[in-house]
């Protein structure tokens, strides 16, 4: 059986991690620009908002990133050489509306992405476009409090109208918000949120989430009105929670953690707040302010497909002491003793991808799209920039095999698969370059040194073969 004949193989990037050109073409600053390299680059900010500009003490990797702003033709040509059917990228909001609240868009920004999409089309590559991949114009953060403010719904609507109209016929597949559930775990990175003294942080986060959910429904409505061919998806950071033991307390804790992540997608896919979420908000004393028509809007304009990132499964426990002794990444998790881990502590679980796919398809009965999956690792190139990254090939092959099993054996409807960081880019979590995911090595280090030269890794030709055989040949000639 295998994958569908029109399966969308490709790779994924985000503007703030690869584009650079932060001050080119009239672009404004965004939250993702003004955070320096470092483990704690996205703190929970309380009191006076400080992270609104650059200083002389820190290195800000997003300012230049890998300079795809000037090199996109070279990079897209390499994607085409691999045989990409689709390329997932994001739009920098502040490139289209530099402040975010202007009445008219920035023509230079609109033209830049039109050129990028035309370059993709030249090679028969279908753009898959994320409207907001964590970035929020700094002007909206400073002057409106970012997504805590209902006015951002209108500003986002202006963005959507501008891009849906301008790129009609060039872009068919859209994602409204990247990893929308990240707003609960990394509010500044995920939505530009910061907190004032005395704020109920959970109230602020869930109110902001409601604004994003309404904005997503509006985007879906406009996309279908502008072009009935448009397909709009939601996107979550996925990876199910296993119970640490068969103790019913652990089992139920894992269910609660899953619901915490599915809440957003429940609304975007089913069109209403689920009962469990309403009860949880009630228990926490959170009262979401809604405008007349919000619930009708959510119900009438659900997404066409479900997209998600998958890097690892997670483990939940009801024992707070056990959880306190473990270190997660953004999502807290007990270490799974049955799994190996990457250099960054992300546990490797290909079967977990199949489980996640089944969970999502059983829950929503809508087509799925895996838009991020990959292995972050320290790559050591030879003098020509070539990397023998068999570890990456092994990781991806195992996950594609699990993905194929979900399609062949379980009947999951899957539209496509885009690996994360198909070209090396800046890490969202730490701002590092040494945590590399790509098939293409970029000569740049954590301090911004290097020529930015692109060179093919071993995985480049391997993925080219995978695409050419529609996922049938996953072998690696070591």
Coordinates of C-alpha atoms in Angstrom, one line a residue:
X1 CA 0.0 0.0 0.0
X2 CA 2.5 2.6 1.1
X3 CA 2.1 6.4 1.1
X4 CA -0.4 8.1 -1.1
X5 CA 0.9 8.9 -4.6
X6 CA 0.8 12.7 -3.9
X7 CA 2.4 12.4 -0.5
X8 CA 4.1 15.7 0.4
X9 CA 7.7 15.0 1.3
X10 CA 9.8 17.9 2.4
X11 CA 11.4 19.9 5.2
X12 CA 10.6 22.7 7.6
X13 CA 12.1 26.0 8.8
X14 CA 11.0 29.1 10.7
X15 CA 11.7 32.7 9.7
X16 CA 13.1 33.7 13.0
X17 CA 15.6 30.7 13.0
X18 CA 16.9 31.0 9.5
X19 CA 15.9 34.2 7.7
X20 CA 18.0 36.9 9.3
X21 CA 17.8 40.3 7.6
X22 CA 16.2 41.7 10.7
X23 CA 16.6 45.3 9.5
X24 CA 16.2 44.8 5.8
X25 CA 13.2 45.7 3.6
X26 CA 11.5 47.8 6.3
X27 CA 11.1 44.9 8.7
X28 CA 10.3 45.7 12.3
X29 CA 11.6 44.0 15.5
X30 CA 9.8 41.0 17.0
X31 CA 9.9 39.2 20.3
X32 CA 12.1 36.4 18.8
X33 CA 14.7 38.9 17.6
X34 CA 15.6 40.5 20.9
X35 CA 16.5 37.4 22.9
X36 CA 20.1 36.5 23.3
X37 CA 21.8 33.1 23.0
X38 CA 21.6 31.1 26.2
X39 CA 19.7 28.4 28.0
X40 CA 17.4 30.9 29.8
X41 CA 16.8 33.2 26.8
X42 CA 13.0 33.2 27.3
X43 CA 12.5 34.1 31.0
X44 CA 9.1 34.6 32.6
X45 CA 9.3 38.4 32.7
X46 CA 7.7 40.2 35.6
X47 CA 7.3 43.9 36.1
X48 CA 8.9 46.3 33.7
X49 CA 9.3 44.9 30.2
X50 CA 13.0 45.1 29.4
X51 CA 13.6 42.7 26.5
X52 CA 12.6 45.1 23.8
X53 CA 15.9 46.0 22.1
X54 CA 19.5 44.9 21.8
X55 CA 22.4 45.6 24.1
X56 CA 26.2 45.4 23.6
X57 CA 26.7 42.6 26.1
X58 CA 24.9 39.7 24.3
X59 CA 24.8 38.0 21.0
X60 CA 21.4 37.9 19.3
X61 CA 21.5 35.0 16.8
X62 CA 18.2 35.8 15.0
X63 CA 19.6 39.1 13.6
X64 CA 21.4 37.2 10.9
X65 CA 20.6 33.5 11.6
X66 CA 21.8 31.7 8.4
X67 CA 21.0 34.6 6.2
X68 CA 18.3 32.9 4.2
X69 CA 17.0 36.3 3.4
X70 CA 19.8 36.8 0.9
X71 CA 20.4 33.1 0.1
X72 CA 16.9 31.6 -0.3
X73 CA 17.4 30.8 -4.0
X74 CA 20.5 28.7 -3.2
X75 CA 18.7 27.0 -0.4
X76 CA 15.5 26.2 -2.4
X77 CA 17.7 24.8 -5.2
X78 CA 19.2 22.4 -2.7
X79 CA 15.7 21.4 -1.5
X80 CA 14.7 20.8 -5.1
X81 CA 17.8 18.7 -5.7
X82 CA 16.6 16.4 -2.8
X83 CA 13.2 16.2 -4.5
X84 CA 11.1 18.2 -2.1
X85 CA 7.4 18.1 -2.9
X86 CA 6.8 20.8 -0.2
X87 CA 8.7 23.3 1.9
X88 CA 7.3 24.4 5.2
X89 CA 8.4 28.0 6.1
X90 CA 6.9 30.8 8.1
X91 CA 6.2 34.5 7.5
X92 CA 7.8 37.0 9.8
X93 CA 4.8 39.1 10.8
X94 CA 7.0 42.2 11.3
X95 CA 8.2 41.9 7.7
X96 CA 4.6 42.4 6.5
X97 CA 3.4 44.8 9.2
X98 CA 6.6 46.2 10.9
X99 CA 4.8 47.4 13.9
X100 CA 1.8 45.1 13.6
X101 CA -0.9 47.7 13.9
X102 CA -0.5 49.6 10.6
X103 CA -3.5 50.0 8.2
X104 CA -1.5 48.9 5.2
X105 CA 1.2 46.2 4.7
X106 CA 4.8 46.8 3.8
X107 CA 5.2 46.2 0.1
X108 CA 8.8 45.2 0.4
X109 CA 7.9 42.4 2.8
X110 CA 5.0 41.2 0.6
X111 CA 7.3 41.1 -2.4
X112 CA 10.0 39.2 -0.6
X113 CA 7.7 36.3 0.2
X114 CA 6.1 36.4 -3.2
X115 CA 9.6 35.9 -4.7
X116 CA 10.3 33.0 -2.3
X117 CA 7.0 31.3 -3.2
X118 CA 7.7 31.8 -6.9
X119 CA 11.1 30.3 -6.4
X120 CA 9.5 27.2 -4.8
X121 CA 6.9 27.0 -7.6
X122 CA 9.7 27.1 -10.2
X123 CA 10.8 23.7 -8.9
X124 CA 7.3 22.3 -8.4
X125 CA 7.6 22.7 -4.6
X126 CA 4.4 23.4 -2.8
X127 CA 4.8 26.0 -0.1
X128 CA 3.4 25.1 3.3
X129 CA 3.2 28.4 5.2
X130 CA 2.9 29.0 8.9
X131 CA 1.4 32.4 9.5
X132 CA 2.8 32.9 13.0
X133 CA 5.7 30.8 14.1
X134 CA 6.1 32.3 17.6
X135 CA 6.9 35.9 16.4
X136 CA 5.0 38.9 17.5
X137 CA 6.0 42.5 16.6
X138 CA 7.7 44.2 19.5
X139 CA 5.5 47.2 19.1
X140 CA 2.5 45.0 19.9
X141 CA 4.3 43.5 22.9
X142 CA 5.2 46.9 24.3
X143 CA 2.0 48.8 23.5
X144 CA -0.7 46.2 23.7
X145 CA 0.7 43.4 25.9
X146 CA 0.8 41.0 23.0
X147 CA -1.9 38.4 22.8
X148 CA -3.4 39.2 26.2
X149 CA -5.0 42.1 24.3
X150 CA -8.1 41.4 22.2
X151 CA -6.9 44.0 19.6
X152 CA -4.4 41.5 18.4
X153 CA -7.2 39.5 16.8
X154 CA -7.9 42.4 14.5
X155 CA -4.2 43.0 13.7
X156 CA -3.8 39.3 12.9
X157 CA -6.9 39.4 10.7
X158 CA -5.3 42.3 8.7
X159 CA -2.1 40.1 8.3
X160 CA -4.2 37.2 7.1
X161 CA -6.2 39.3 4.6
X162 CA -3.0 40.7 3.2
X163 CA -1.2 37.4 2.7
X164 CA -4.2 35.3 1.5
X165 CA -5.0 37.9 -1.1
X166 CA -1.5 38.5 -2.3
X167 CA -0.5 34.9 -2.4
X168 CA -3.7 33.4 -3.9
X169 CA -2.6 30.7 -6.3
X170 CA 0.9 30.6 -4.9
X171 CA 0.1 29.1 -1.5
X172 CA -2.5 26.4 -0.9
X173 CA -1.5 25.0 2.6
X174 CA -1.6 27.2 5.6
X175 CA -1.0 26.8 9.4
X176 CA -2.4 29.4 11.7
X177 CA -0.2 29.2 14.8
X178 CA 2.9 27.1 15.3
X179 CA 2.7 24.8 18.4
X180 CA -0.2 26.8 19.8
X181 CA 0.0 24.8 23.1
X182 CA 3.5 26.3 23.7
X183 CA 1.8 29.4 25.0
X184 CA 1.3 27.6 28.3
X185 CA 5.0 26.5 28.6
X186 CA 7.0 29.3 27.1
X187 CA 4.6 32.4 27.0
X188 CA 7.2 34.9 25.8
X189 CA 8.5 32.7 23.0
X190 CA 5.1 31.4 22.1
X191 CA 3.1 34.6 22.1
X192 CA 5.1 37.5 23.3
X193 CA 3.5 37.4 26.7
X194 CA 5.1 38.9 29.8
X195 CA 3.6 39.4 33.2
X196 CA 3.0 42.4 35.5
X197 CA 3.3 42.3 39.3
X198 CA 0.1 40.7 40.6
X199 CA -0.9 39.1 37.4
X200 CA -2.7 35.7 37.5
X201 CA -0.4 34.1 35.0
X202 CA -2.7 31.3 34.2
X203 CA -5.6 33.7 33.6
X204 CA -3.4 35.8 31.2
X205 CA -2.2 32.7 29.3
X206 CA -5.6 31.2 28.8
X207 CA -7.1 34.6 27.9
X208 CA -4.4 35.0 25.3
X209 CA -5.0 31.5 24.1
X210 CA -8.7 32.3 23.5
X211 CA -7.7 35.3 21.4
X212 CA -5.4 33.1 19.3
X213 CA -8.2 30.5 18.9
X214 CA -10.6 33.2 17.7
X215 CA -7.9 34.5 15.4
X216 CA -7.3 31.0 14.0
X217 CA -11.0 30.6 13.2
X218 CA -11.1 34.0 11.5
X219 CA -8.0 33.1 9.5
X220 CA -9.7 29.8 8.4
X221 CA -12.8 31.7 7.4
X222 CA -10.9 34.3 5.3
X223 CA -8.7 31.6 3.7
X224 CA -11.8 29.7 2.5
X225 CA -13.5 32.9 1.3
X226 CA -10.5 34.2 -0.6
X227 CA -9.7 30.8 -2.3
X228 CA -11.9 27.7 -1.8
X229 CA -8.8 25.6 -2.7
X230 CA -7.0 26.8 0.5
X231 CA -6.4 24.2 3.1
X232 CA -5.9 25.4 6.7
X233 CA -4.4 23.4 9.5
X234 CA -3.8 23.8 13.2
X235 CA -0.4 22.8 14.7
X236 CA 0.6 21.4 18.1
X237 CA 3.7 20.3 19.9
X238 CA 2.7 16.6 20.1
X239 CA 4.1 13.6 21.9
X240 CA 1.8 11.6 24.2
X241 CA 2.3 11.0 27.9
X242 CA 2.9 7.4 29.1
X243 CA 2.1 6.7 32.8
X244 CA 5.2 6.1 34.8
X245 CA 3.7 3.0 36.4
X246 CA 0.4 1.2 36.2
X247 CA -0.7 2.9 39.3
X248 CA -4.1 4.4 38.4
X249 CA -2.9 7.8 39.8
X250 CA -0.1 7.8 37.2
X251 CA -2.4 6.7 34.5
X252 CA -4.9 9.5 35.2
X253 CA -2.0 12.0 35.4
X254 CA -0.9 11.0 31.9
X255 CA -4.5 11.6 30.7
X256 CA -4.6 15.0 32.2
X257 CA -1.3 16.0 30.7
X258 CA -2.5 14.8 27.2
X259 CA -5.7 16.8 27.6
X260 CA -3.6 19.9 28.5
X261 CA -2.0 19.7 25.1
X262 CA -5.1 18.6 23.1
X263 CA -7.3 21.4 24.5
X264 CA -6.3 23.8 21.8
X265 CA -6.7 21.4 19.0
X266 CA -10.0 20.2 20.4
X267 CA -11.3 23.8 19.9
X268 CA -9.7 24.3 16.5
X269 CA -10.8 20.9 15.1
X270 CA -14.1 20.4 16.9
X271 CA -15.1 24.0 17.2
X272 CA -15.9 24.2 20.9
X273 CA -14.4 24.3 24.3
X274 CA -14.3 20.7 25.7
X275 CA -16.1 19.9 28.9
X276 CA -12.9 18.9 30.7
X277 CA -11.3 22.2 29.9
X278 CA -14.3 24.2 31.1
X279 CA -14.2 22.3 34.4
X280 CA -10.5 22.9 34.8
X281 CA -10.8 26.6 34.1
X282 CA -13.6 26.7 36.7
X283 CA -11.5 25.0 39.3
X284 CA -8.6 27.4 38.7
X285 CA -10.9 30.4 38.9
X286 CA -10.1 31.4 35.4
X287 CA -12.8 33.4 33.6
X288 CA -12.2 33.9 29.9
X289 CA -13.7 37.1 28.5
X290 CA -15.5 36.4 25.2
X291 CA -17.2 38.7 22.8
X292 CA -20.6 38.0 21.3
X293 CA -20.2 35.6 18.4
X294 CA -16.9 34.0 19.5
X295 CA -18.4 30.6 20.1
X296 CA -20.3 30.6 16.9
X297 CA -17.2 31.6 15.0
X298 CA -15.2 28.8 16.6
X299 CA -17.9 26.3 15.7
X300 CA -18.4 27.4 12.1
X301 CA -14.7 27.6 11.0
X302 CA -12.7 24.6 12.1
X303 CA -9.5 23.5 10.5
X304 CA -9.2 21.2 7.5
X305 CA -6.3 19.1 8.8
X306 CA -4.2 18.5 11.9
X307 CA -0.5 19.2 11.8
X308 CA 2.0 18.6 14.6
X309 CA 5.6 18.3 15.6
X310 CA 6.9 15.1 17.1
X311 CA 10.4 14.7 18.6
X312 CA 9.8 12.5 21.7
X313 CA 7.2 10.9 23.9
X314 CA 6.9 11.9 27.6
X315 CA 6.2 10.2 30.9
X316 CA 3.8 11.5 33.6
X317 CA 3.7 10.7 37.3
X318 CA 1.4 11.8 40.1
X319 CA 4.5 11.7 42.5
X320 CA 5.7 15.4 42.7
X321 CA 9.0 14.4 44.3
X322 CA 9.8 12.1 41.4
X323 CA 8.9 14.7 38.9
X324 CA 10.9 17.3 40.7
X325 CA 14.1 15.2 40.4
X326 CA 13.8 15.0 36.6
X327 CA 14.8 17.5 33.9
X328 CA 12.6 18.0 30.9
X329 CA 13.1 20.3 28.0
X330 CA 10.1 22.6 27.7
X331 CA 7.7 19.8 28.7
X332 CA 8.5 18.2 32.1
X333 CA 8.8 14.5 31.9
X334 CA 10.1 11.6 33.9
X335 CA 12.9 9.7 32.2
X336 CA 11.7 6.6 30.4
X337 CA 14.1 3.8 31.3
X338 CA 13.2 1.9 28.0
X339 CA 14.4 4.6 25.7
X340 CA 17.7 6.1 24.6
X341 CA 18.2 9.8 24.4
X342 CA 19.7 12.4 22.1
X343 CA 22.7 14.6 23.2
X344 CA 20.1 17.1 24.4
X345 CA 18.2 14.6 26.5
X346 CA 15.3 14.1 24.2
X347 CA 14.3 10.5 24.4
X348 CA 14.1 8.7 21.1
X349 CA 10.8 6.8 20.6
X350 CA 9.8 6.0 17.0
X351 CA 6.9 3.9 18.1
X352 CA 5.7 6.9 20.1
X353 CA 5.1 8.6 16.7
X354 CA 2.8 5.8 15.6
X355 CA 1.0 6.0 18.9
X356 CA 0.7 9.8 18.6
X357 CA -0.7 9.5 15.0
X358 CA -3.3 7.0 16.1
X359 CA -4.3 9.1 19.1
X360 CA -4.8 12.2 16.9
X361 CA -6.6 10.4 14.1
X362 CA -8.9 8.5 16.5
X363 CA -9.6 11.7 18.3
X364 CA -10.3 14.0 15.3
X365 CA -10.9 11.9 12.2
X366 CA -9.2 14.6 10.0
X367 CA -6.1 14.2 7.8
X368 CA -2.8 14.5 9.6
X369 CA 0.4 16.3 8.5
X370 CA 3.7 15.7 10.3
X371 CA 5.4 19.1 10.0
X372 CA 8.4 18.7 12.4
X373 CA 10.4 15.6 13.2
X374 CA 14.2 15.3 13.5
X375 CA 17.3 14.8 15.5
X376 CA 19.3 17.6 17.0
X377 CA 23.0 16.6 17.2
X378 CA 26.5 18.0 17.2
X379 CA 27.8 17.5 13.6
X380 CA 31.5 17.4 13.0
X381 CA 32.3 18.2 9.3
X382 CA 35.4 17.3 7.4
X383 CA 37.5 20.0 5.7
X384 CA 34.9 20.1 2.8
X385 CA 32.0 20.5 5.2
X386 CA 30.8 16.9 4.7
X387 CA 29.2 15.2 7.7
X388 CA 28.8 11.4 8.2
X389 CA 25.5 11.7 10.0
X390 CA 24.4 8.1 10.2
X391 CA 22.9 8.8 13.6
X392 CA 20.4 11.2 11.9
X393 CA 19.7 8.7 9.1
X394 CA 19.0 6.0 11.7
X395 CA 16.7 8.3 13.6
X396 CA 14.7 9.4 10.6
X397 CA 14.5 6.0 9.1
X398 CA 13.0 4.5 12.3
X399 CA 10.4 7.3 12.5
X400 CA 9.4 7.1 8.8
X401 CA 9.0 3.3 9.3
X402 CA 6.7 3.9 12.3
X403 CA 4.9 6.6 10.2
X404 CA 4.4 4.1 7.4
X405 CA 3.0 1.5 9.8
X406 CA 0.5 4.0 11.1
X407 CA -0.7 4.5 7.5
X408 CA -0.4 0.9 6.2
X409 CA -1.5 -1.1 9.3
X410 CA -3.7 1.4 11.2
X411 CA -5.3 3.3 8.4
X412 CA -4.2 6.8 9.4
X413 CA -4.8 9.5 6.7
X414 CA -1.5 11.3 6.3
X415 CA -0.9 14.2 3.9
X416 CA 2.8 14.6 4.2
X417 CA 6.0 14.8 6.3
X418 CA 8.5 17.6 6.7
X419 CA 11.6 17.1 8.7
X420 CA 12.6 19.9 11.1
X421 CA 15.5 22.1 10.2
X422 CA 16.2 20.6 6.7
X423 CA 19.0 23.1 6.6
X424 CA 21.0 23.9 9.8
X425 CA 19.4 26.8 11.7
X426 CA 19.4 28.6 15.0
X427 CA 17.9 26.6 17.9
X428 CA 14.7 28.0 19.2
X429 CA 15.4 26.8 22.8
X430 CA 18.9 28.1 23.3
X431 CA 19.9 30.1 20.2
X432 CA 22.7 27.7 19.5
X433 CA 23.9 26.6 16.0
X434 CA 25.7 23.5 17.3
X435 CA 22.3 21.7 17.8
X436 CA 21.9 20.8 14.1
X437 CA 19.0 19.0 12.4
X438 CA 19.7 19.6 8.7
X439 CA 20.6 17.6 5.6
X440 CA 22.6 20.7 4.7
X441 CA 25.5 21.9 6.9
X442 CA 25.9 25.7 7.4
X443 CA 29.3 27.0 8.3
X444 CA 28.3 29.1 11.4
X445 CA 29.1 28.6 15.0
X446 CA 27.3 29.7 18.3
X447 CA 29.1 33.0 18.3
X448 CA 28.1 33.9 14.7
X449 CA 31.4 33.1 13.2
X450 CA 31.7 31.3 9.9
X451 CA 31.3 31.8 6.1
X452 CA 27.7 30.6 6.0
X453 CA 28.7 28.2 3.2
X454 CA 26.2 25.4 2.6
X455 CA 27.4 21.8 2.1
X456 CA 25.6 18.5 1.8
X457 CA 25.7 15.9 4.6
X458 CA 25.4 12.2 4.0
X459 CA 21.7 12.4 5.0
X460 CA 21.1 14.7 2.0
X461 CA 21.5 11.9 -0.6
X462 CA 19.7 9.4 1.7
X463 CA 16.6 11.6 2.0
X464 CA 16.7 12.2 -1.7
X465 CA 16.4 8.4 -2.2
X466 CA 13.6 8.2 0.4
X467 CA 11.6 10.8 -1.5
X468 CA 12.3 9.3 -4.9
X469 CA 11.0 5.9 -3.7
X470 CA 8.1 7.4 -1.8
X471 CA 9.4 6.1 1.4
X472 CA 9.9 2.5 0.3
X473 CA 13.8 2.5 0.5
X474 CA 15.0 3.6 3.9
X475 CA 18.3 1.7 3.7
X476 CA 21.6 3.3 4.6
X477 CA 24.8 2.3 3.0
X478 CA 27.2 2.8 5.9

